[in-house]
mmCIF file of C-alpha atoms in Angstrom:
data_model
loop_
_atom_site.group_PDB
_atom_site.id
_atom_site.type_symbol
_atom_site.label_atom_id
_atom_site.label_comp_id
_atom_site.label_asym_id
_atom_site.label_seq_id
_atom_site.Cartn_x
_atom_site.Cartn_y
_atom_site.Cartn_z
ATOM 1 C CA UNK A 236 18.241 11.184 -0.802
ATOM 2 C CA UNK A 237 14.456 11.109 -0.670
ATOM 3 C CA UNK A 238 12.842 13.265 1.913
ATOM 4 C CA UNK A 239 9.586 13.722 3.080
ATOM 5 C CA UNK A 240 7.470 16.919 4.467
ATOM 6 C CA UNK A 241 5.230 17.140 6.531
ATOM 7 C CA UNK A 242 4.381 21.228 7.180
ATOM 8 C CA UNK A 243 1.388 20.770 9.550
ATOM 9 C CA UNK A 244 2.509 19.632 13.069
ATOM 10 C CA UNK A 245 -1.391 19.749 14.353
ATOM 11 C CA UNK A 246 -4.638 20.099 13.150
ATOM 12 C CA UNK A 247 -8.181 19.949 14.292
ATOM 13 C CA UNK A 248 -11.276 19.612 12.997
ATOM 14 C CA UNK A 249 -15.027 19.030 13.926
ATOM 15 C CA UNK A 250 -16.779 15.800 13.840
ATOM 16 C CA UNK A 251 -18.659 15.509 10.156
ATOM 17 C CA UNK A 252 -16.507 17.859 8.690
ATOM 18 C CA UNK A 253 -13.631 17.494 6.026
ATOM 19 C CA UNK A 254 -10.158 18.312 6.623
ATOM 20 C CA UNK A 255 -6.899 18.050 4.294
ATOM 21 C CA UNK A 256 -3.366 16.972 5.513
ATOM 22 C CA UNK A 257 -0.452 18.095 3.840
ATOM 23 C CA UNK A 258 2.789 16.303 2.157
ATOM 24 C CA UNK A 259 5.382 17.011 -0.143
ATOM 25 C CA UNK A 260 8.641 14.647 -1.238
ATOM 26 C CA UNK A 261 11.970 15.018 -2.698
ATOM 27 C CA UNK A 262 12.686 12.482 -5.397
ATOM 28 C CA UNK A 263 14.677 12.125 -8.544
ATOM 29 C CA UNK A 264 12.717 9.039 -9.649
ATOM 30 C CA UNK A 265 10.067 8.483 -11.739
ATOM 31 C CA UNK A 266 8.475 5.611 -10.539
ATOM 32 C CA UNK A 267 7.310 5.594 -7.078
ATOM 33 C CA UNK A 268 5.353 4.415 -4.422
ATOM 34 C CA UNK A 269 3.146 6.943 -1.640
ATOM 35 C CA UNK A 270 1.264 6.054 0.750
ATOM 36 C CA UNK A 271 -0.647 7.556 4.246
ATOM 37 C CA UNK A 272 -0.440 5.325 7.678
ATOM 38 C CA UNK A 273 -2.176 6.704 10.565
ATOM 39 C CA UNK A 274 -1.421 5.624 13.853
ATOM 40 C CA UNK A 275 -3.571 5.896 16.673
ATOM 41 C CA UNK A 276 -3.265 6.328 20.602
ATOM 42 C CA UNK A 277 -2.869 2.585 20.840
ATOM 43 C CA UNK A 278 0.453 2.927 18.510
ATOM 44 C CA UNK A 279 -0.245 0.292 15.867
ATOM 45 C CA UNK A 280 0.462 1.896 12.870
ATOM 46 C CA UNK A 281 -2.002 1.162 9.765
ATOM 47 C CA UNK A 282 -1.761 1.341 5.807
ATOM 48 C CA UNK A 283 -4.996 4.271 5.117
ATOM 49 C CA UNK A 284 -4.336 4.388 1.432
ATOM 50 C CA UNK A 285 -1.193 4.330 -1.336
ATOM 51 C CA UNK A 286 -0.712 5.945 -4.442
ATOM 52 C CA UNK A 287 1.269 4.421 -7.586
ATOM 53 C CA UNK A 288 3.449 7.246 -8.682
ATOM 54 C CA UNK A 289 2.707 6.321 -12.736
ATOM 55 C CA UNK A 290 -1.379 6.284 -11.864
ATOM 56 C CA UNK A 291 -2.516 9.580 -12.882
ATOM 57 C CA UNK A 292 -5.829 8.891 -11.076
ATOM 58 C CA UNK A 293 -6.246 9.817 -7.500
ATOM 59 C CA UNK A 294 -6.596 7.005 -5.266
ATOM 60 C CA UNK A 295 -9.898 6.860 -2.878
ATOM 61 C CA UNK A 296 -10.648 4.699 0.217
ATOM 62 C CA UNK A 297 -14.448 5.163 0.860
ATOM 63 C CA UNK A 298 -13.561 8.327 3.030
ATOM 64 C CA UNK A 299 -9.961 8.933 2.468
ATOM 65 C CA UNK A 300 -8.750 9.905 -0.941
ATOM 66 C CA UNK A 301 -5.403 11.856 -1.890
ATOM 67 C CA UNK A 302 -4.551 14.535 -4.419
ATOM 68 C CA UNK A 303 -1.436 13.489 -6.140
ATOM 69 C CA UNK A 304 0.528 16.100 -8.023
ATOM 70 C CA UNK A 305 3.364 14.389 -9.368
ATOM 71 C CA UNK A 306 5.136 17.796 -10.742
ATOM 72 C CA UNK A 307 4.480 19.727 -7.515
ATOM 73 C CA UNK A 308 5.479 16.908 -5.606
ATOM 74 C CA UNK A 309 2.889 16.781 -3.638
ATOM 75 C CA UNK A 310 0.277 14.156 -1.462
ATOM 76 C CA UNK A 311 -2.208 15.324 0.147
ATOM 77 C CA UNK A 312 -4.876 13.466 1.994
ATOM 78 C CA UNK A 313 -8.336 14.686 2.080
ATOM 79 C CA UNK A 314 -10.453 12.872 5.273
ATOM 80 C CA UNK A 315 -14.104 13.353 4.862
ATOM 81 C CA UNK A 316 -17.112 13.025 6.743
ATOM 82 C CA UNK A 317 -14.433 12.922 9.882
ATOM 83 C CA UNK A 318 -14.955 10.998 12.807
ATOM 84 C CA UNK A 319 -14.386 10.742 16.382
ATOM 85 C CA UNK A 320 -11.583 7.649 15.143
ATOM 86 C CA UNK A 321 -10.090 9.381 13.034
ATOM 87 C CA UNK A 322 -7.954 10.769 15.709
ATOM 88 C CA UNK A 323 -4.746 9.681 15.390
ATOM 89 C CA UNK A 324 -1.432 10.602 14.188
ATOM 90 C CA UNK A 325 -1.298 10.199 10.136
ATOM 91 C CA UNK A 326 2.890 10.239 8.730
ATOM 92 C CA UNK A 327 3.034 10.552 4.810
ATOM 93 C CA UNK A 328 5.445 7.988 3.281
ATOM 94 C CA UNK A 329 7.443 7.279 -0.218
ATOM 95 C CA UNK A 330 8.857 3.904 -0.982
ATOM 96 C CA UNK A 331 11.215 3.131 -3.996
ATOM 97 C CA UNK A 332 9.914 0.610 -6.076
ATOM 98 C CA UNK A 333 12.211 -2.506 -6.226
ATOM 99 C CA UNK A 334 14.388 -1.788 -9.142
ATOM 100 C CA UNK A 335 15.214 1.514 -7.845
ATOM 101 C CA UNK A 336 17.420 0.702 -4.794
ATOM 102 C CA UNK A 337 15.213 -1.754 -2.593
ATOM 103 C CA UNK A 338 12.030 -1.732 -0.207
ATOM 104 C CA UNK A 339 12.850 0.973 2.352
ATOM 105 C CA UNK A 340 10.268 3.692 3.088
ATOM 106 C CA UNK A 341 10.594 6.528 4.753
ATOM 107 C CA UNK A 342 8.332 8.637 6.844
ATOM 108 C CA UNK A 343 7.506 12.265 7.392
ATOM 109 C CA UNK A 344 7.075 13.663 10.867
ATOM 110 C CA UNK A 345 3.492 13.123 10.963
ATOM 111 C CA UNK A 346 0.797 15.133 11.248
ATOM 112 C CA UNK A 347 -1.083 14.863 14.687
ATOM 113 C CA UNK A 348 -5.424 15.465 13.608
ATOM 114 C CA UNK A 349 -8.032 15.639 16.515
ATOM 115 C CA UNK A 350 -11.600 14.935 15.418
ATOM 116 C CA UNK A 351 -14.066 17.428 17.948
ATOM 117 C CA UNK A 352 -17.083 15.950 18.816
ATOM 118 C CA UNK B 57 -3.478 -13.841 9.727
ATOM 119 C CA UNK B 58 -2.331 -13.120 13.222
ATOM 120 C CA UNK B 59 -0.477 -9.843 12.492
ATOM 121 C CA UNK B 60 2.876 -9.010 13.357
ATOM 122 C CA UNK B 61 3.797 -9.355 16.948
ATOM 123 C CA UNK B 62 7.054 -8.070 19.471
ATOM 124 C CA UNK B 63 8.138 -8.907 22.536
ATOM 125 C CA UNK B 64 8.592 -7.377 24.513
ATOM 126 C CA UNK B 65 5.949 -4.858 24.870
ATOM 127 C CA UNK B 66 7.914 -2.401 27.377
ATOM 128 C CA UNK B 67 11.774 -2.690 28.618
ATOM 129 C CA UNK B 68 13.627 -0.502 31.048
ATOM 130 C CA UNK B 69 16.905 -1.083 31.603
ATOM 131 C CA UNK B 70 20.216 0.444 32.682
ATOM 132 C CA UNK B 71 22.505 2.321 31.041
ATOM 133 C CA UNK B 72 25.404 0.195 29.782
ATOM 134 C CA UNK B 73 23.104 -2.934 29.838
ATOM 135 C CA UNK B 74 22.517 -5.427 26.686
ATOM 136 C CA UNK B 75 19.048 -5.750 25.371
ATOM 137 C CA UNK B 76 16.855 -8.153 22.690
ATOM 138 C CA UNK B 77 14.090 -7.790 20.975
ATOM 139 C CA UNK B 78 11.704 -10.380 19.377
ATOM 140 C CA UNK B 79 9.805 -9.633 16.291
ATOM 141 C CA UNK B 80 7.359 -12.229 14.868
ATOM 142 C CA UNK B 81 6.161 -11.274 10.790
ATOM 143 C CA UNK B 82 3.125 -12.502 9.776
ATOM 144 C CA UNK B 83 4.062 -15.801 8.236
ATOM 145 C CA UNK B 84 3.794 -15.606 4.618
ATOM 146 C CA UNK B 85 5.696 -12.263 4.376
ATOM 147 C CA UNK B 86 9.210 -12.505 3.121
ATOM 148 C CA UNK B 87 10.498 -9.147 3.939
ATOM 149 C CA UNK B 88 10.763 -7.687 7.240
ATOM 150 C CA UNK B 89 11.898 -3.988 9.067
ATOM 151 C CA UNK B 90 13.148 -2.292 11.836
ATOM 152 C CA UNK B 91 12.345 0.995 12.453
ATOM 153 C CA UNK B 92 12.668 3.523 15.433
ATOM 154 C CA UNK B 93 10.437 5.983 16.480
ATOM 155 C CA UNK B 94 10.990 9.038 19.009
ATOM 156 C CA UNK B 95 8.011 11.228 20.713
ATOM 157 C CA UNK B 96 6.552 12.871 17.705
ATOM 158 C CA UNK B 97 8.528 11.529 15.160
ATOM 159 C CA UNK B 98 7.995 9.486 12.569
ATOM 160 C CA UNK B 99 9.526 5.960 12.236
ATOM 161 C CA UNK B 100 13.279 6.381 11.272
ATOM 162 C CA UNK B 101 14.138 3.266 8.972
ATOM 163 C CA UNK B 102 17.026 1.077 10.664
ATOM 164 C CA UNK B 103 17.228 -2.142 8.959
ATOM 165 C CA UNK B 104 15.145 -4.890 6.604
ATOM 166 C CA UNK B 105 15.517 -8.133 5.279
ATOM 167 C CA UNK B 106 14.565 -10.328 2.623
ATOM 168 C CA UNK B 107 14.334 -13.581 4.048
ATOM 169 C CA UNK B 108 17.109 -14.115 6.219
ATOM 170 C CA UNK B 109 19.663 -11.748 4.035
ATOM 171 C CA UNK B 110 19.602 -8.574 5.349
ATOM 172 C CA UNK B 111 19.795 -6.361 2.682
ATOM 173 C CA UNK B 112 20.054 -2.589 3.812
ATOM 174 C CA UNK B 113 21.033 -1.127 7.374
ATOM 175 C CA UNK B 114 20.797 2.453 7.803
ATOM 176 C CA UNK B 115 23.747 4.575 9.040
ATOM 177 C CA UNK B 116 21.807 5.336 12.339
ATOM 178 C CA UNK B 117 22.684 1.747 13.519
ATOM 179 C CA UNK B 118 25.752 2.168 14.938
ATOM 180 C CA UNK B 119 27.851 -1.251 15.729
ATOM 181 C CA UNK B 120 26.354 -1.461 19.231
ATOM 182 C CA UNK B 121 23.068 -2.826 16.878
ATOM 183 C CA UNK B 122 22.742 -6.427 15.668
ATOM 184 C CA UNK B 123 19.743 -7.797 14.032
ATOM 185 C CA UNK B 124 19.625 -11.285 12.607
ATOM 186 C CA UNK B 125 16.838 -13.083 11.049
ATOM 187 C CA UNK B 126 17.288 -16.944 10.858
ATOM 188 C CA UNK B 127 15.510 -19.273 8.601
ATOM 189 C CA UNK B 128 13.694 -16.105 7.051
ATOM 190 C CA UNK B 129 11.218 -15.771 10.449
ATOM 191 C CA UNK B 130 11.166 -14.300 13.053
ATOM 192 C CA UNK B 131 13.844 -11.412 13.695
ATOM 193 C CA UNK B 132 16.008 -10.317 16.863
ATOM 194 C CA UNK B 133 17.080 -6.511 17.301
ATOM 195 C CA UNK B 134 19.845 -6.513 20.111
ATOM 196 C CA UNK B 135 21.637 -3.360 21.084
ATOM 197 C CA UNK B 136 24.741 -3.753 23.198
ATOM 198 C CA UNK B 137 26.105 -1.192 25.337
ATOM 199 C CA UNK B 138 22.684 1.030 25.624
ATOM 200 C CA UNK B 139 22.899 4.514 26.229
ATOM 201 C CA UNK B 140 20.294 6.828 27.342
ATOM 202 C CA UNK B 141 19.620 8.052 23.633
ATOM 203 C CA UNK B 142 18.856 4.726 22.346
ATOM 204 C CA UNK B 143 15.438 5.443 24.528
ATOM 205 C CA UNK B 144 12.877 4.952 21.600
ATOM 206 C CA UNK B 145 9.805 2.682 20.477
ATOM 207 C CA UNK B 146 11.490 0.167 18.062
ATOM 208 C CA UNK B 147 8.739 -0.894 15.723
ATOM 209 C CA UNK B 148 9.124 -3.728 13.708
ATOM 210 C CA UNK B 149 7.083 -4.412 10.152
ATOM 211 C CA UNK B 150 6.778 -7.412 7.692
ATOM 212 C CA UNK B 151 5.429 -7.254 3.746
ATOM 213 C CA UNK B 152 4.973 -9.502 0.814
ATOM 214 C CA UNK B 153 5.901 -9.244 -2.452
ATOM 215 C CA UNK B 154 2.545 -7.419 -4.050
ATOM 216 C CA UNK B 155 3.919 -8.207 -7.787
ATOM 217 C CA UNK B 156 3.421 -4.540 -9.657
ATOM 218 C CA UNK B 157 2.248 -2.887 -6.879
ATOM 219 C CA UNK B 158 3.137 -0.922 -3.596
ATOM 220 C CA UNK B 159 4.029 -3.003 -0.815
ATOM 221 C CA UNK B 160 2.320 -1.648 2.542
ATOM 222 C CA UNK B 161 3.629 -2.150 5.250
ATOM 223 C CA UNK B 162 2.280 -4.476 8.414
ATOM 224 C CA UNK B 163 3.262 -2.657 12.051
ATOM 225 C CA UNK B 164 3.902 -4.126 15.020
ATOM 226 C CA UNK B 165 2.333 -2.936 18.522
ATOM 227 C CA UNK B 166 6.263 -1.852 18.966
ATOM 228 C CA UNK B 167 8.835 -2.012 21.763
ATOM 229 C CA UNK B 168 9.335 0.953 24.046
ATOM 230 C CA UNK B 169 12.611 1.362 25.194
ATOM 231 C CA UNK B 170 13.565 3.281 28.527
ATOM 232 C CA UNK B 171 17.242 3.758 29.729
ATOM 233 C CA UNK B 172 18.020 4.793 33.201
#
């Protein structure tokens, strides 16, 4: 069964400044589907940015991009220029693609990131 | 686009009592979830649907919960006989078929659930 990490429970950074947020997965496919939602105080939970498991470039969302290590099994999310917002909680998610079982995703913990002003 | 939308927003209700939630997708998306969500958790997957088959249910719903979707719209989540651990923000999400790529996910403000 797929599993996702999430190995930071809280972070914190200061307005302007660039923080990382951790994620690995457990997988036996090859083709895959990654993606980061962040969910706010209000509780509506958004798409930030997703990651094709066969891409080999790193996907980028004007401030958000990810470094995907497909060996390491790894996803992190790298939040620059950080801002007051950006507060929320952001869970790490993997997604099968169609042909490999169906559309269910499933969701780390989360990682909870305050932006200081 | 008018987003996904539940109702109700907030229910409290007794132990032992039946409850229904409503879950509207936005309209041109074919496939729709359940998921659950505790106090620092992340969303545990329950149930989805393609249309109005439901296709996968997760071993965490138990046969005290139901969810139907009729005509492929919107989508009812009942649980009968709650119990005090059933207390939990049940967040439903809708997505369209994307062709080669990732489908993301559309959330829902949620339901929060509170048994007394």
């Amino acid at each position: 069964a797929q599993t996702v990490t999430q190995s930071q429970p809280e972070m914190s950074v200061q307005e302007a400044e660039t923080v990382t947020l951790s994620c690995t997965y457990d997988t036996s496919e090859s083709n895959y589907y990654l993606f980061w939602y962040k969910q706010p105080p209000s509780r509506q939970m958004i798409l930030v940015i997703r990651q094709e498991a066969y891409k080999q470039q790193n996907a980028t969302e004007n401030r958000f991009s990810v470094n995907f290590q497909k060996a390491a099994k790894s996803f992190s999310l790298k939040i620059s220029d950080s801002q007051l917002g950006d507060t929320a909680m952001y869970f790490c998610a993997f997604m099968n693609p169609p042909q490999g079982g169906g559309f269910k995703t499933i969701f780390g913990a989360g990682t909870r990131l305050f932006v200081k002003a | 686009d008018t987003g996904v939308s539940q109702d109700p927003r907030h229910k409290i209700t007794k132990r032992g009592q039946n409850v229904t939630f409503r879950c509207d997708p936005i309209s041109e998306h074919n496939r729709l979830y359940w998921y659950r969500q505790t106090l620092g958790q992340g969303p545990e997957f329950l149930t989805y649907f393609q249309n109005e088959a439901q296709l996968e249910k997760s071993r965490l719903l138990s046969d005290r919960f139901s969810a139907e979707r009729p005509k492929g719209s919107f989508s009812t989540l009942e649980i009968q006989r709650t119990e005090q651990g059933d207390s939990a923000m049940y967040l439903c999400a809708s997505s369209r078929n994307e062709g080669t790529q990732s489908e993301k996910l559309f959330f829902g403000s949620g339901t929060q659930l509170s048994v007394l």
